[in-house]
Coordinates of C-alpha atoms in Angstrom, one line a residue:
M61 CA -46.5 69.3 -18.6
P62 CA -42.6 69.0 -18.5
E63 CA -42.5 68.7 -14.7
L64 CA -45.3 66.1 -14.7
V65 CA -43.5 64.1 -17.4
V66 CA -40.2 64.2 -15.4
R67 CA -42.0 62.9 -12.3
L68 CA -43.7 60.1 -14.3
R69 CA -40.4 59.1 -16.0
A70 CA -38.7 59.0 -12.6
A71 CA -41.5 56.6 -11.4
G72 CA -40.6 54.3 -14.3
C73 CA -43.5 55.2 -16.7
V74 CA -42.3 54.3 -20.1
F75 CA -44.9 56.4 -21.9
A76 CA -44.7 59.4 -19.6
E77 CA -45.8 61.9 -22.1
D78 CA -48.9 60.0 -23.0
E79 CA -49.7 59.3 -19.4
A80 CA -49.3 62.9 -18.5
A81 CA -51.9 63.9 -21.1
V82 CA -54.4 61.3 -19.8
L83 CA -53.9 62.6 -16.2
L84 CA -54.3 66.2 -17.2
E85 CA -57.5 65.3 -19.1
S86 CA -59.0 63.3 -16.2
A87 CA -58.2 65.6 -13.3
G88 CA -60.8 68.2 -12.3
S89 CA -58.4 70.4 -10.3
A90 CA -54.8 70.8 -9.4
E91 CA -55.4 69.0 -6.1
E92 CA -57.0 66.1 -7.9
L93 CA -54.1 65.9 -10.4
E94 CA -51.6 65.9 -7.6
A95 CA -53.4 63.0 -5.8
M96 CA -53.6 61.1 -9.1
V97 CA -49.9 61.6 -9.8
V98 CA -48.9 60.4 -6.3
R99 CA -51.0 57.2 -6.8
R100 CA -49.3 56.6 -10.2
E101 CA -45.9 57.2 -8.7
A102 CA -46.7 54.5 -6.1
G103 CA -47.2 52.0 -9.0
E104 CA -51.0 51.9 -9.3
P105 CA -52.1 51.3 -12.9
L106 CA -52.9 54.5 -14.8
E107 CA -56.4 53.1 -15.7
H108 CA -57.3 52.6 -12.0
V109 CA -56.0 56.1 -11.2
V110 CA -58.1 57.9 -13.8
G111 CA -61.1 55.5 -13.7
W112 CA -61.2 54.6 -17.4
V113 CA -59.5 52.7 -20.2
D114 CA -59.8 53.0 -23.9
L115 CA -60.3 49.7 -25.8
A116 CA -60.8 49.6 -29.5
G117 CA -61.8 53.3 -29.4
V118 CA -64.4 52.7 -26.7
R119 CA -64.0 54.4 -23.3
V120 CA -64.7 51.9 -20.5
S121 CA -65.1 52.7 -16.8
I122 CA -62.8 50.7 -14.5
D123 CA -62.6 50.5 -10.7
P124 CA -59.6 49.8 -8.5
G125 CA -58.8 46.1 -8.2
V126 CA -60.6 45.1 -11.5
F127 CA -58.5 43.6 -14.3
V128 CA -57.2 46.2 -16.8
P129 CA -58.0 45.3 -20.4
R130 CA -54.8 45.1 -22.4
Q131 CA -54.6 47.0 -25.7
R132 CA -53.6 43.9 -27.6
T133 CA -57.0 42.4 -26.8
A134 CA -58.6 44.8 -29.3
F135 CA -57.4 42.3 -31.9
L136 CA -59.7 39.6 -30.4
V137 CA -62.7 42.0 -30.5
E138 CA -61.9 42.9 -34.1
R139 CA -61.8 39.3 -35.2
A140 CA -65.0 38.4 -33.4
A141 CA -66.8 41.4 -34.9
A142 CA -65.7 40.3 -38.3
R143 CA -67.2 36.9 -37.7
L144 CA -70.6 38.5 -37.0
D145 CA -70.5 40.6 -40.2
G146 CA -73.5 39.7 -42.4
L147 CA -75.3 37.7 -39.7
D148 CA -79.0 37.6 -40.5
H149 CA -80.2 38.1 -36.9
P150 CA -79.3 40.2 -33.9
P151 CA -76.5 38.4 -32.2
V152 CA -76.3 37.0 -28.7
V153 CA -72.8 37.5 -27.2
L154 CA -71.5 35.8 -24.1
D155 CA -68.5 37.5 -22.3
L156 CA -66.9 35.0 -19.9
G157 CA -64.5 36.3 -17.2
C158 CA -65.8 39.7 -18.3
G159 CA -64.0 42.0 -15.8
T160 CA -65.0 45.5 -16.8
G161 CA -67.2 44.1 -19.6
A162 CA -64.8 45.9 -22.0
L163 CA -64.7 43.2 -24.7
A164 CA -68.5 42.9 -25.0
L165 CA -68.9 46.6 -24.9
A166 CA -66.4 47.2 -27.6
L167 CA -67.9 44.5 -29.7
A168 CA -71.4 45.9 -29.2
R169 CA -70.3 49.3 -30.3
T170 CA -69.4 47.9 -33.8
L171 CA -73.1 46.9 -34.3
P172 CA -76.2 49.0 -34.8
P173 CA -77.8 50.3 -31.5
G174 CA -80.0 47.6 -30.1
G175 CA -78.6 45.0 -32.4
V176 CA -77.0 42.8 -29.8
T177 CA -77.8 41.0 -26.5
V178 CA -75.0 40.6 -24.1
H179 CA -74.6 38.2 -21.2
A180 CA -71.5 38.7 -19.1
V181 CA -70.1 36.7 -16.2
D182 CA -67.4 37.1 -13.6
L183 CA -66.5 35.6 -10.3
D184 CA -65.6 38.9 -8.7
P185 CA -68.4 41.0 -7.3
A186 CA -66.4 44.2 -8.0
A187 CA -66.0 43.2 -11.6
V188 CA -69.6 42.4 -11.9
A189 CA -70.6 45.8 -10.6
C190 CA -68.2 47.5 -13.0
A191 CA -69.4 45.5 -16.0
A192 CA -73.0 46.2 -15.1
R193 CA -72.4 49.9 -15.2
N194 CA -70.5 49.7 -18.5
L195 CA -73.1 47.5 -20.1
A196 CA -76.2 49.2 -18.7
D197 CA -77.4 50.5 -22.1
I198 CA -77.1 47.1 -23.8
P199 CA -79.8 44.5 -23.6
G200 CA -78.9 41.4 -21.6
A201 CA -77.5 40.9 -18.1
V202 CA -74.3 40.6 -16.0
H203 CA -74.1 37.5 -13.8
L204 CA -72.0 36.7 -10.8
G205 CA -70.6 33.2 -11.1
D206 CA -67.9 30.7 -12.2
L207 CA -68.0 30.7 -16.0
T208 CA -71.5 29.4 -17.1
E209 CA -72.8 28.1 -13.9
T210 CA -75.2 31.0 -13.3
L211 CA -76.4 31.6 -16.8
P212 CA -80.1 31.1 -17.6
A213 CA -80.8 27.7 -19.0
E214 CA -82.7 29.1 -22.0
L215 CA -79.4 30.6 -23.3
A216 CA -78.1 27.1 -24.2
G217 CA -77.6 26.7 -27.9
R218 CA -78.5 30.4 -28.6
V219 CA -75.1 32.2 -28.3
D220 CA -73.5 33.4 -31.5
V221 CA -70.1 34.5 -30.0
I222 CA -68.3 33.7 -26.8
L223 CA -65.6 36.1 -25.8
A224 CA -63.4 34.5 -23.1
N225 CA -60.3 36.4 -22.2
M226 CA -59.3 33.9 -19.6
P227 CA -56.2 34.2 -17.4
Y228 CA -53.4 32.5 -19.2
V229 CA -50.2 33.3 -17.3
P230 CA -48.5 30.2 -15.9
T231 CA -48.6 30.2 -12.1
A232 CA -44.8 30.2 -11.9
A233 CA -44.5 33.2 -14.2
I234 CA -46.8 35.5 -12.1
G235 CA -43.8 36.8 -10.1
L236 CA -42.2 38.0 -13.3
M237 CA -45.1 40.2 -14.2
P238 CA -44.8 44.0 -14.0
P239 CA -45.5 45.3 -10.4
E240 CA -48.6 47.3 -11.5
S241 CA -50.3 44.1 -12.6
R242 CA -48.8 41.8 -9.9
D243 CA -49.6 44.1 -7.0
F244 CA -52.8 45.8 -8.0
E245 CA -54.8 43.2 -9.9
P246 CA -56.3 40.1 -8.2
T247 CA -54.1 37.0 -8.9
V248 CA -57.2 35.1 -10.0
T249 CA -57.4 37.4 -13.0
V250 CA -54.0 36.3 -14.4
D251 CA -53.3 32.9 -13.0
G252 CA -54.0 30.3 -15.6
G253 CA -52.5 27.3 -13.8
S254 CA -49.3 25.3 -14.4
D255 CA -49.2 25.9 -18.1
G256 CA -51.6 28.8 -18.2
L257 CA -54.4 27.0 -20.0
D258 CA -56.5 25.6 -17.2
L259 CA -59.4 28.0 -17.8
V260 CA -59.0 27.9 -21.6
R261 CA -59.6 24.1 -21.4
R262 CA -62.7 24.6 -19.3
V263 CA -64.1 27.0 -21.8
A264 CA -63.3 24.5 -24.6
G265 CA -65.3 21.9 -22.8
L266 CA -68.4 24.0 -22.4
A267 CA -68.5 26.2 -25.5
S268 CA -70.4 23.9 -27.8
Y269 CA -73.3 23.6 -25.3
W270 CA -74.0 27.3 -25.4
L271 CA -73.2 28.1 -29.0
V272 CA -75.5 28.1 -32.0
P273 CA -74.5 25.7 -34.8
G274 CA -71.6 27.6 -36.5
G275 CA -71.2 29.9 -33.5
S276 CA -67.7 30.9 -32.4
V277 CA -65.6 31.2 -29.3
W278 CA -62.5 33.5 -29.0
V279 CA -59.7 33.4 -26.4
E280 CA -56.4 35.1 -26.1
T281 CA -53.2 33.1 -25.4
G282 CA -49.5 33.5 -25.5
A283 CA -47.8 32.7 -28.8
D284 CA -46.3 29.6 -27.3
Q285 CA -49.6 28.4 -26.0
A286 CA -51.7 28.7 -29.1
E287 CA -51.2 25.2 -30.5
A288 CA -52.1 23.6 -27.2
A289 CA -55.2 25.8 -26.9
A290 CA -56.3 25.0 -30.4
D291 CA -55.8 21.3 -29.7
A292 CA -58.1 21.6 -26.6
F293 CA -60.9 23.1 -28.8
G294 CA -60.4 20.5 -31.4
R295 CA -60.7 17.7 -28.8
A296 CA -63.9 19.3 -27.7
G297 CA -65.4 18.8 -31.2
L298 CA -64.9 22.4 -32.5
T299 CA -62.9 23.6 -35.5
P300 CA -60.0 25.8 -34.2
A301 CA -57.9 28.5 -35.9
I302 CA -55.0 30.6 -34.7
H303 CA -54.8 34.3 -35.5
T304 CA -51.8 36.6 -34.8
D305 CA -51.1 40.3 -34.9
D306 CA -47.4 40.9 -34.7
E307 CA -47.7 44.7 -34.4
R308 CA -49.7 44.4 -31.2
G309 CA -48.1 41.2 -30.0
A310 CA -51.5 39.5 -29.9
T311 CA -52.3 35.8 -30.4
V312 CA -56.0 34.7 -30.5
V313 CA -57.4 31.2 -30.8
S314 CA -60.9 30.9 -32.3
A315 CA -63.1 27.8 -32.6
I316 CA -66.3 27.1 -34.6
S317 CA -69.0 24.8 -33.3
P318 CA -70.4 22.2 -35.7
R319 CA -73.3 23.1 -37.9

């Protein structure tokens, strides 16, 4: 362990001890461990190296090139799950820009088995394949497409919760991101346009069509973007709210459709 920690620290890994433990747990042999360490030293995200990520206590498979769910996004899942508490019917959940499907999977794990139907969508075939594997045991389907364009028409007006962890990094700020994100995740998974909210505004414009009356949509933003995001949902006829978790550095905007 000490030698491994030293190597990881030299590679710039801030949490070298924690990463060493994950690598040791994931490697099946000394040779595999060495190959993993070399990849991590080259800057590849730890989650891509080991093939999994933990979100909200749920282990999620992840493939190279697919967006890595951030730990702060567990706050979004928790808030959305609380909204479903006490619902009198099995919920229908829509995960837009699903990536690995981690958000929908983590939310589903808070509910009784078989108690949720999930539809997940992503533009990237690699992400769709990854999400389909992660969500294989949950009723529903994973769709390849741009936001809602490939969803079945019968889903309109039947969704209880939309999870939409859209890209929200302003285009000009992408070059300032850590190399492991900038170099190993597709730009489309982080680029939110000039102010970072292009995709969030699109979600605001389509949410009410898919939601049940009183249904909710949840997006993550930067702290300085939350008011503008909330305004976009308000202009679309929904009732927005801003939620923050200072400990995790998380900002989430929710919006409720009219009853």
